[in-house]
Amino acid sequence: MKTNLIKYGLLIFSCLLFSCKKFLDINPSTTIVNPSTIKDFEEMLNSQQLAECNFFYADLTSDNSFIDDTTRINSYKNAYLWEKDIWLPSDNDQPYNDVYERILQLNIVLDKLPTIKLNNSEDEGRRRVILAQAKIHRAWFYFQLANFYGTDYTSGTSASSLAVPLILVPGQVERPKRATVKEVYDQIILDLKDAIATKELPAMGVDIIHPGLAAAHVLLARTYLYMGDYDNALKEAENGLAIKKELLNYKDVKSYPVTLLEQAKNPEVMLAKVGIDEDYYRYFGGFIRGDYELLESFGWNDKRKELAFPNYSNLFLGREGKMTFNYSIGVPEAMFIKAECLARKGQVDAALAQLNEIRANRLSGTDNLSSNVNDILPLVFSEKRKEFIFHGGIRLFDLKRMNRDPKLAKTLKRVQRDQWSGEIEKELAELVPNNPRYLMQIAPRIIQNNPAIIPNPR
């Protein structure tokens, strides 16, 4: 796996860094660099950076996290307590900035690659693969942004609710406004359908950071799921599973698979994405803790808890002062999408079959679930919560959808606990269903540099 761009990519990335510091309100020049061959553009997608981003704040605001020291003043604590102001005036919004840097890089590929002259038909096929893979990456990034900063699609206001700026070309001159949730989702679907229609796109990429058809199908399934289009979500999940369906048996591993190297050995992974956070450890002198309710939901023989929270603690796995999170697209997600769609259709046994197959590869013994038509959907969400711990906001995005259903809606609470007994000492904050603070605040620095961006209500 190549981790650095060639000289063209490095120059482009320097340009992107500069333009993103201005928050997209200048034209990032693509004329000062000139990637001109298929190999140049292939190298641009070989960047490990396309597999790395940080949506830790999305997991902090969900019900999976617990911070035991809420006296410190920083954006992590503010996000955790759903404060009115998350960012300090001088703070950079890392999720926003880093993702747009990557989107700009992909836009350069998508804008310039179609214009180069090719020497043979083989290169034409390579060009179509590169374009398809760039669109899959861009779709993943926009899905994350739309669900982090915008309302859920199923709110009924997707055509008017604001998501994020939809930047599709590298030469953006005007200061971009926020597109609607529907506009972003429409673009995600268009990119993924274009990629899937590319006959040269392989079933799997050459490695875990290069997406193939399997990843495109499952990401499209995820998109349809969050739109509430369960028929198409089920269809696309099954398309992905027809390509890849192997699960990793957690009884055979000694560490929770989070890093890119670990994901490269994981047969479940269709497209690897990771989040890396170092600042939290510097602020708090330790790693994030799992929520008490989350930890208590695991059975005694569940290897996920044992691996993710080692040494019988509530501290999430961390190494050398940093935390790495698995944001990958893979077989388990396709199976959970299938399970939810089947549950919503009232096909209880078929949904349970998906859940129990996953559990068979996660528990040290056999412990099959049972349910009925009334309880199967809550069970799917409960099991999914345990599978995707700190998975780039998936739990937060699910909570937004759940809040639209009175049977699934949940009031979140932050509490202070006794460090020895774990007993609740006092309540610190509460987030009721559909509260505007489910949406991430856009940092003041971004709005200061681009007043066309309307802030989220707080």
Coordinates of C-alpha atoms in Angstrom, one line a residue:
M1 CA 0.0 0.0 0.0
K2 CA 1.4 3.3 -1.0
T3 CA 1.2 6.0 1.6
N4 CA 2.4 9.1 -0.2
L5 CA 1.3 10.8 -3.4
I6 CA 3.7 11.4 -6.2
K7 CA 5.0 14.9 -6.7
Y8 CA 1.9 16.0 -8.6
G9 CA -0.4 14.8 -5.8
L10 CA 1.8 16.5 -3.2
L11 CA 1.6 19.8 -4.9
I12 CA -2.2 19.4 -5.3
F13 CA -2.6 18.5 -1.6
S14 CA -0.6 21.6 -0.7
C15 CA -3.0 23.6 -2.8
L16 CA -6.0 21.9 -1.1
L17 CA -4.6 22.7 2.4
F18 CA -4.4 26.4 1.5
S19 CA -7.9 26.5 0.0
C20 CA -9.5 24.7 2.9
K21 CA -7.9 27.2 5.3
K22 CA -10.0 29.7 3.5
F23 CA -13.0 27.3 3.8
L24 CA -13.5 27.1 0.0
D25 CA -14.0 30.8 -0.6
I26 CA -11.1 31.0 -3.2
N27 CA -10.4 29.2 -6.4
P28 CA -8.0 26.3 -5.8
S29 CA -5.8 26.5 -8.9
T30 CA -5.2 23.3 -10.8
T31 CA -3.1 24.9 -13.5
I32 CA 0.1 25.1 -11.4
V33 CA 0.2 21.3 -11.4
N34 CA -0.4 19.0 -14.3
P35 CA -1.1 15.3 -13.6
S36 CA -1.2 14.1 -17.2
T37 CA -1.1 10.3 -17.3
I38 CA -3.2 7.5 -16.0
K39 CA -0.4 6.6 -13.6
D40 CA -0.4 10.1 -12.1
F41 CA -4.1 9.8 -11.3
E42 CA -3.8 6.2 -10.0
E43 CA -1.2 7.5 -7.6
M44 CA -3.5 10.2 -6.4
L45 CA -6.0 7.5 -5.3
N46 CA -3.1 5.4 -3.7
S47 CA -2.9 7.9 -0.9
Q48 CA -3.5 6.4 2.5
Q49 CA -4.9 9.8 3.5
L50 CA -8.1 9.0 1.6
A51 CA -8.7 6.2 4.2
E52 CA -8.1 8.5 7.2
C53 CA -10.5 11.0 8.7
N54 CA -11.8 11.8 12.2
F55 CA -15.5 11.7 13.2
F56 CA -14.8 11.1 16.8
Y57 CA -17.0 14.0 17.7
A58 CA -19.9 12.2 16.2
D59 CA -19.3 9.3 18.5
L60 CA -18.8 11.6 21.5
T61 CA -22.3 13.0 21.0
S62 CA -24.0 9.5 20.9
D63 CA -25.0 7.3 23.8
N64 CA -21.9 5.1 23.4
S65 CA -19.4 7.3 25.2
F66 CA -18.6 8.3 28.8
I67 CA -16.3 11.0 30.1
D68 CA -15.6 10.9 33.8
D69 CA -14.0 14.3 34.0
T70 CA -16.3 17.1 32.7
T71 CA -14.5 20.0 34.4
R72 CA -12.1 20.6 31.6
I73 CA -13.0 23.3 29.0
N74 CA -12.5 22.0 25.5
S75 CA -14.5 21.0 22.5
Y76 CA -14.5 17.3 23.4
K77 CA -16.3 18.0 26.7
N78 CA -18.6 20.5 25.0
A79 CA -19.7 18.0 22.4
Y80 CA -20.2 15.3 25.0
L81 CA -22.5 17.5 27.1
W82 CA -24.3 18.9 24.0
E83 CA -23.4 22.4 24.9
K84 CA -24.7 25.4 23.0
D85 CA -21.2 26.3 21.9
I86 CA -19.0 23.3 21.1
W87 CA -16.1 25.1 19.4
L88 CA -14.0 27.8 21.0
P89 CA -13.5 30.9 18.7
S90 CA -10.0 29.8 17.8
D91 CA -10.9 26.1 17.2
N92 CA -10.6 24.4 13.8
D93 CA -13.4 22.1 12.9
Q94 CA -11.3 19.1 12.1
P95 CA -14.0 16.8 10.6
Y96 CA -15.2 19.6 8.3
N97 CA -11.8 20.8 7.2
D98 CA -10.2 17.4 6.7
V99 CA -13.0 15.9 4.8
Y100 CA -13.2 18.9 2.4
E101 CA -9.5 18.6 1.8
R102 CA -10.1 15.0 0.6
I103 CA -13.2 15.9 -1.4
L104 CA -11.2 18.6 -3.2
Q105 CA -8.5 16.1 -4.1
L106 CA -11.2 13.7 -5.5
N107 CA -12.8 16.6 -7.4
I108 CA -9.4 17.3 -9.1
V109 CA -9.3 13.7 -10.2
L110 CA -12.9 13.8 -11.5
D111 CA -12.4 17.1 -13.2
K112 CA -9.1 16.6 -14.9
L113 CA -8.9 12.9 -15.7
P114 CA -11.6 13.0 -18.4
T115 CA -9.6 15.6 -20.3
I116 CA -6.4 13.8 -20.8
K117 CA -5.6 12.0 -24.0
L118 CA -5.1 8.2 -23.9
N119 CA -3.0 6.0 -26.1
N120 CA -5.0 2.7 -26.0
S121 CA -8.3 1.1 -25.0
E122 CA -6.6 -0.5 -21.9
D123 CA -5.9 3.0 -20.5
E124 CA -9.5 3.9 -21.2
G125 CA -10.6 1.1 -18.9
R126 CA -8.2 2.2 -16.2
R127 CA -9.5 5.7 -16.5
R128 CA -13.1 4.5 -15.9
V129 CA -12.0 2.5 -12.8
I130 CA -10.2 5.6 -11.3
L131 CA -13.3 7.8 -11.9
A132 CA -15.6 5.2 -10.4
Q133 CA -13.4 4.8 -7.3
A134 CA -13.1 8.5 -6.8
K135 CA -16.9 8.8 -6.9
I136 CA -17.3 6.0 -4.3
H137 CA -14.8 7.8 -2.0
R138 CA -16.6 11.1 -2.5
A139 CA -20.0 9.5 -1.8
W140 CA -18.7 8.1 1.5
F141 CA -17.3 11.5 2.6
Y142 CA -20.6 13.3 1.7
F143 CA -22.6 10.7 3.5
Q144 CA -20.6 11.4 6.7
L145 CA -20.9 15.2 6.4
A146 CA -24.6 15.2 5.6
N147 CA -25.5 13.0 8.6
F148 CA -23.2 14.8 11.0
Y149 CA -24.1 18.4 10.2
G150 CA -27.6 17.9 8.8
T151 CA -30.9 16.3 9.9
D152 CA -31.7 12.7 9.1
Y153 CA -33.4 12.2 5.7
T154 CA -36.4 10.6 7.3
S155 CA -37.3 13.8 9.1
G156 CA -39.7 14.7 6.3
T157 CA -37.9 17.9 5.5
S158 CA -35.0 16.7 3.4
A159 CA -35.8 19.0 0.6
S160 CA -35.5 22.1 2.8
S161 CA -33.3 21.1 5.7
L162 CA -29.7 22.1 5.3
A163 CA -26.8 19.7 5.1
V164 CA -23.3 20.9 3.9
P165 CA -21.9 22.7 0.9
L166 CA -22.0 20.4 -2.1
I167 CA -18.7 21.0 -3.9
L168 CA -18.3 19.0 -7.1
V169 CA -15.6 20.9 -9.0
P170 CA -12.1 22.0 -7.9
G171 CA -12.6 25.5 -9.4
Q172 CA -15.2 26.7 -7.0
V173 CA -15.2 30.5 -7.1
E174 CA -18.3 31.6 -5.3
R175 CA -18.5 31.1 -1.6
P176 CA -20.7 27.9 -1.3
K177 CA -23.9 27.7 0.5
R178 CA -25.2 24.7 2.3
A179 CA -27.0 22.3 0.1
T180 CA -30.2 20.6 1.3
V181 CA -30.1 17.1 2.7
K182 CA -31.9 15.8 -0.4
E183 CA -29.5 17.5 -2.7
V184 CA -26.5 15.8 -1.0
Y185 CA -28.2 12.4 -0.9
D186 CA -29.1 12.7 -4.6
Q187 CA -25.5 13.3 -5.5
I188 CA -24.4 10.4 -3.3
I189 CA -26.8 8.1 -5.2
L190 CA -25.7 9.5 -8.6
D191 CA -22.0 8.9 -7.8
L192 CA -22.6 5.4 -6.5
K193 CA -24.9 4.4 -9.4
D194 CA -22.3 5.7 -11.9
A195 CA -19.6 3.7 -10.2
I196 CA -21.7 0.5 -10.2
A197 CA -22.5 1.0 -13.9
T198 CA -18.7 1.0 -14.7
K199 CA -18.2 -2.4 -16.2
E200 CA -14.4 -2.3 -15.6
L201 CA -14.8 -1.8 -11.8
P202 CA -13.7 -5.0 -10.1
A203 CA -15.7 -6.7 -7.5
M204 CA -13.0 -5.8 -4.9
G205 CA -10.3 -3.2 -5.2
V206 CA -6.6 -4.2 -5.4
D207 CA -6.4 -3.5 -1.7
I208 CA -8.5 -2.3 1.2
I209 CA -8.2 1.4 0.4
H210 CA -9.4 1.0 -3.2
P211 CA -13.2 0.4 -3.4
G212 CA -14.8 -2.1 -5.7
L213 CA -18.4 -3.1 -6.6
A214 CA -19.0 -4.7 -3.2
A215 CA -18.2 -1.4 -1.3
A216 CA -20.3 0.6 -3.8
H217 CA -23.3 -1.7 -3.3
V218 CA -23.2 -1.6 0.5
L219 CA -22.6 2.1 0.7
L220 CA -25.6 2.6 -1.6
A221 CA -27.6 0.2 0.6
R222 CA -26.6 2.4 3.6
T223 CA -27.8 5.5 1.8
Y224 CA -31.1 4.0 0.9
L225 CA -31.5 2.7 4.5
Y226 CA -31.1 6.2 6.0
M227 CA -33.6 7.5 3.4
G228 CA -36.1 5.0 4.6
D229 CA -36.1 3.2 1.2
Y230 CA -36.0 -0.3 2.6
D231 CA -36.7 -2.2 -0.6
N232 CA -33.7 -0.7 -2.4
A233 CA -31.6 -0.9 0.8
L234 CA -32.2 -4.7 1.0
K235 CA -31.5 -5.2 -2.7
E236 CA -28.2 -3.4 -2.5
A237 CA -27.1 -5.1 0.7
E238 CA -27.8 -8.5 -0.9
N239 CA -25.8 -7.4 -4.0
G240 CA -22.9 -6.6 -1.8
L241 CA -23.2 -9.9 0.1
A242 CA -23.3 -11.8 -3.2
I243 CA -19.7 -10.6 -3.8
K244 CA -18.3 -10.9 -0.2
K245 CA -19.9 -12.6 2.8
E246 CA -17.1 -14.0 5.0
L247 CA -17.1 -12.9 8.6
L248 CA -14.1 -12.7 10.9
N249 CA -14.4 -15.0 13.9
Y250 CA -13.4 -13.0 17.0
K251 CA -12.4 -16.2 18.8
D252 CA -9.4 -16.3 16.4
V253 CA -8.1 -12.8 17.0
K254 CA -6.2 -11.3 19.9
S255 CA -6.8 -7.6 19.3
Y256 CA -9.8 -5.5 18.1
P257 CA -9.3 -4.9 14.4
V258 CA -9.1 -1.1 13.9
T259 CA -5.9 0.0 12.2
L260 CA -5.4 -0.2 8.4
L261 CA -2.9 -3.1 8.8
E262 CA -5.4 -5.0 10.9
Q263 CA -8.2 -4.3 8.5
A264 CA -6.0 -5.5 5.6
K265 CA -6.1 -8.9 7.3
N266 CA -9.8 -8.8 8.0
P267 CA -11.9 -10.8 5.5
E268 CA -15.0 -8.7 6.3
V269 CA -13.6 -5.4 4.9
M270 CA -14.8 -4.1 1.6
L271 CA -13.4 -0.6 2.0
A272 CA -11.2 0.5 4.9
K273 CA -11.6 3.8 6.6
V274 CA -10.1 4.7 9.9
G275 CA -10.4 7.6 12.4
I276 CA -7.3 8.6 14.4
D277 CA -7.5 10.9 17.4
E278 CA -4.5 12.0 19.5
D279 CA -5.7 15.2 21.1
Y280 CA -8.3 13.6 23.4
Y281 CA -5.5 11.7 25.2
R282 CA -3.5 14.9 25.6
Y283 CA -6.5 16.7 27.1
F284 CA -7.7 14.0 29.4
G285 CA -4.7 11.8 30.1
G286 CA -6.5 8.7 29.0
F287 CA -8.8 7.2 26.4
I288 CA -12.5 7.5 25.9
R289 CA -14.7 5.3 28.1
G290 CA -17.7 3.2 27.0
D291 CA -21.1 4.1 28.3
Y292 CA -22.3 2.0 31.2
E293 CA -25.5 1.0 29.5
L294 CA -23.6 0.0 26.4
L295 CA -21.1 -2.1 28.4
E296 CA -23.8 -3.8 30.4
S297 CA -25.6 -4.8 27.2
F298 CA -22.8 -7.2 26.2
G299 CA -23.1 -10.8 27.3
W300 CA -20.3 -12.3 29.5
N301 CA -19.0 -14.3 26.5
D302 CA -19.0 -11.4 23.9
K303 CA -15.5 -11.0 22.5
R304 CA -16.3 -7.5 21.2
K305 CA -16.4 -6.1 24.7
E306 CA -13.3 -8.1 25.7
L307 CA -11.3 -6.8 22.7
A308 CA -12.6 -3.3 22.5
F309 CA -12.4 -2.6 26.2
P310 CA -9.4 -4.8 27.3
N311 CA -8.4 -5.8 30.9
Y312 CA -12.0 -5.8 32.1
S313 CA -12.2 -2.0 32.0
N314 CA -14.5 0.6 30.4
L315 CA -11.6 2.3 28.6
F316 CA -11.7 1.9 24.8
L317 CA -8.6 0.3 23.2
G318 CA -5.8 2.9 22.7
R319 CA -2.2 2.6 21.8
E320 CA 0.8 4.9 22.3
G321 CA -1.3 7.9 23.3
K322 CA -3.8 7.8 20.4
M323 CA -7.1 6.1 19.5
T324 CA -7.8 4.4 16.2
F325 CA -11.3 3.7 15.1
N326 CA -12.7 1.4 12.5
Y327 CA -15.0 3.2 10.0
S328 CA -14.9 0.5 7.3
I329 CA -17.6 -0.7 5.0
G330 CA -17.9 -4.4 5.2
V331 CA -19.9 -7.6 5.5
P332 CA -21.3 -6.9 9.0
E333 CA -22.9 -3.7 7.9
A334 CA -24.5 -5.3 4.9
M335 CA -25.9 -8.0 7.2
F336 CA -27.3 -5.4 9.7
I337 CA -28.9 -3.5 6.8
K338 CA -30.5 -6.7 5.6
A339 CA -31.6 -7.6 9.1
E340 CA -33.3 -4.2 9.6
C341 CA -35.0 -4.3 6.2
L342 CA -36.3 -7.8 6.9
A343 CA -37.4 -6.7 10.4
R344 CA -39.4 -3.8 9.0
K345 CA -41.1 -6.2 6.6
G346 CA -42.1 -8.4 9.5
Q347 CA -39.8 -11.3 8.5
V348 CA -38.7 -12.0 12.0
D349 CA -36.9 -15.4 11.5
A350 CA -35.0 -14.1 8.5
A351 CA -33.9 -11.0 10.4
L352 CA -32.8 -13.2 13.4
A353 CA -30.8 -15.4 11.1
Q354 CA -28.6 -12.4 10.1
L355 CA -28.2 -11.3 13.8
N356 CA -27.4 -14.9 15.0
E357 CA -24.8 -15.5 12.2
I358 CA -23.0 -12.3 13.3
R359 CA -23.2 -13.4 17.0
A360 CA -21.8 -16.8 16.1
N361 CA -18.6 -15.0 15.0
R362 CA -18.5 -12.6 18.0
L363 CA -19.3 -14.8 21.0
S364 CA -17.1 -17.5 22.6
G365 CA -20.1 -19.8 22.8
T366 CA -23.5 -20.3 21.2
D367 CA -26.2 -17.9 22.3
N368 CA -28.9 -17.4 19.7
L369 CA -31.4 -14.6 19.9
S370 CA -35.2 -15.0 19.7
S371 CA -37.8 -12.3 19.2
N372 CA -41.3 -11.5 17.9
V373 CA -42.7 -9.1 15.4
N374 CA -43.0 -6.3 18.0
D375 CA -39.5 -6.6 19.4
I376 CA -37.4 -7.5 16.4
L377 CA -36.6 -3.9 15.3
P378 CA -35.4 -2.7 18.7
L379 CA -33.3 -5.8 18.9
V380 CA -31.7 -5.1 15.5
F381 CA -30.7 -1.6 16.7
S382 CA -29.5 -2.9 20.1
E383 CA -27.2 -5.5 18.4
K384 CA -26.0 -3.0 15.8
R385 CA -25.0 -0.7 18.6
K386 CA -22.7 -3.4 20.0
E387 CA -21.2 -4.2 16.7
F388 CA -20.3 -0.6 15.6
I389 CA -18.7 0.9 18.6
F390 CA -17.2 4.4 17.8
H391 CA -17.7 3.7 14.1
G392 CA -17.6 7.3 12.8
G393 CA -21.1 8.3 13.9
I394 CA -23.1 5.3 12.8
R395 CA -24.8 5.2 16.2
L396 CA -25.5 8.9 16.2
F397 CA -27.0 8.7 12.8
D398 CA -29.2 5.8 13.9
L399 CA -30.4 7.7 16.9
K400 CA -31.6 10.4 14.6
R401 CA -33.6 7.9 12.7
M402 CA -34.9 6.1 15.8
N403 CA -36.2 9.4 17.2
R404 CA -38.8 9.6 14.4
D405 CA -40.4 6.4 15.8
P406 CA -42.0 6.8 19.3
K407 CA -41.3 3.1 19.9
L408 CA -37.6 3.6 19.3
A409 CA -37.0 7.2 20.4
K410 CA -34.6 7.6 23.3
T411 CA -33.7 10.5 25.7
L412 CA -30.0 10.6 26.2
K413 CA -28.5 11.6 29.6
R414 CA -25.0 12.5 30.8
V415 CA -24.4 11.6 34.4
Q416 CA -21.6 11.8 36.9
R417 CA -20.8 8.4 38.5
D418 CA -18.9 7.4 41.6
Q419 CA -15.5 6.2 40.3
W420 CA -15.6 3.1 42.5
S421 CA -19.2 1.9 42.7
G422 CA -20.3 3.3 39.4
E423 CA -23.5 4.6 41.0
I424 CA -25.0 7.8 39.6
E425 CA -24.2 10.8 41.7
K426 CA -25.9 13.5 39.6
E427 CA -27.3 14.3 36.2
L428 CA -25.2 16.7 34.0
A429 CA -27.2 17.0 30.8
E430 CA -30.1 15.7 28.8
L431 CA -30.9 15.4 25.1
V432 CA -34.5 14.8 24.2
P433 CA -35.4 13.2 20.8
N434 CA -35.2 15.5 17.8
N435 CA -33.4 18.2 19.8
P436 CA -31.5 20.6 17.4
R437 CA -28.3 19.8 19.3
Y438 CA -28.2 16.4 17.6
L439 CA -26.7 18.4 14.7
M440 CA -23.1 19.3 15.0
Q441 CA -22.3 22.9 15.3
I442 CA -20.4 24.4 12.4
A443 CA -17.3 26.1 13.8
P444 CA -17.5 30.0 14.1
R445 CA -14.2 30.2 12.1
I446 CA -15.9 28.6 9.2
I447 CA -18.8 30.9 9.2
Q448 CA -16.6 33.9 9.8
N449 CA -14.7 33.0 6.6
N450 CA -17.8 32.2 4.7
P451 CA -20.9 34.1 5.9
A452 CA -23.0 32.2 3.2
I453 CA -23.0 29.2 5.5
I454 CA -26.0 29.3 7.8
P455 CA -25.3 28.0 11.2
N456 CA -27.2 25.1 12.7
P457 CA -29.8 26.1 15.4
R458 CA -28.6 25.4 18.9

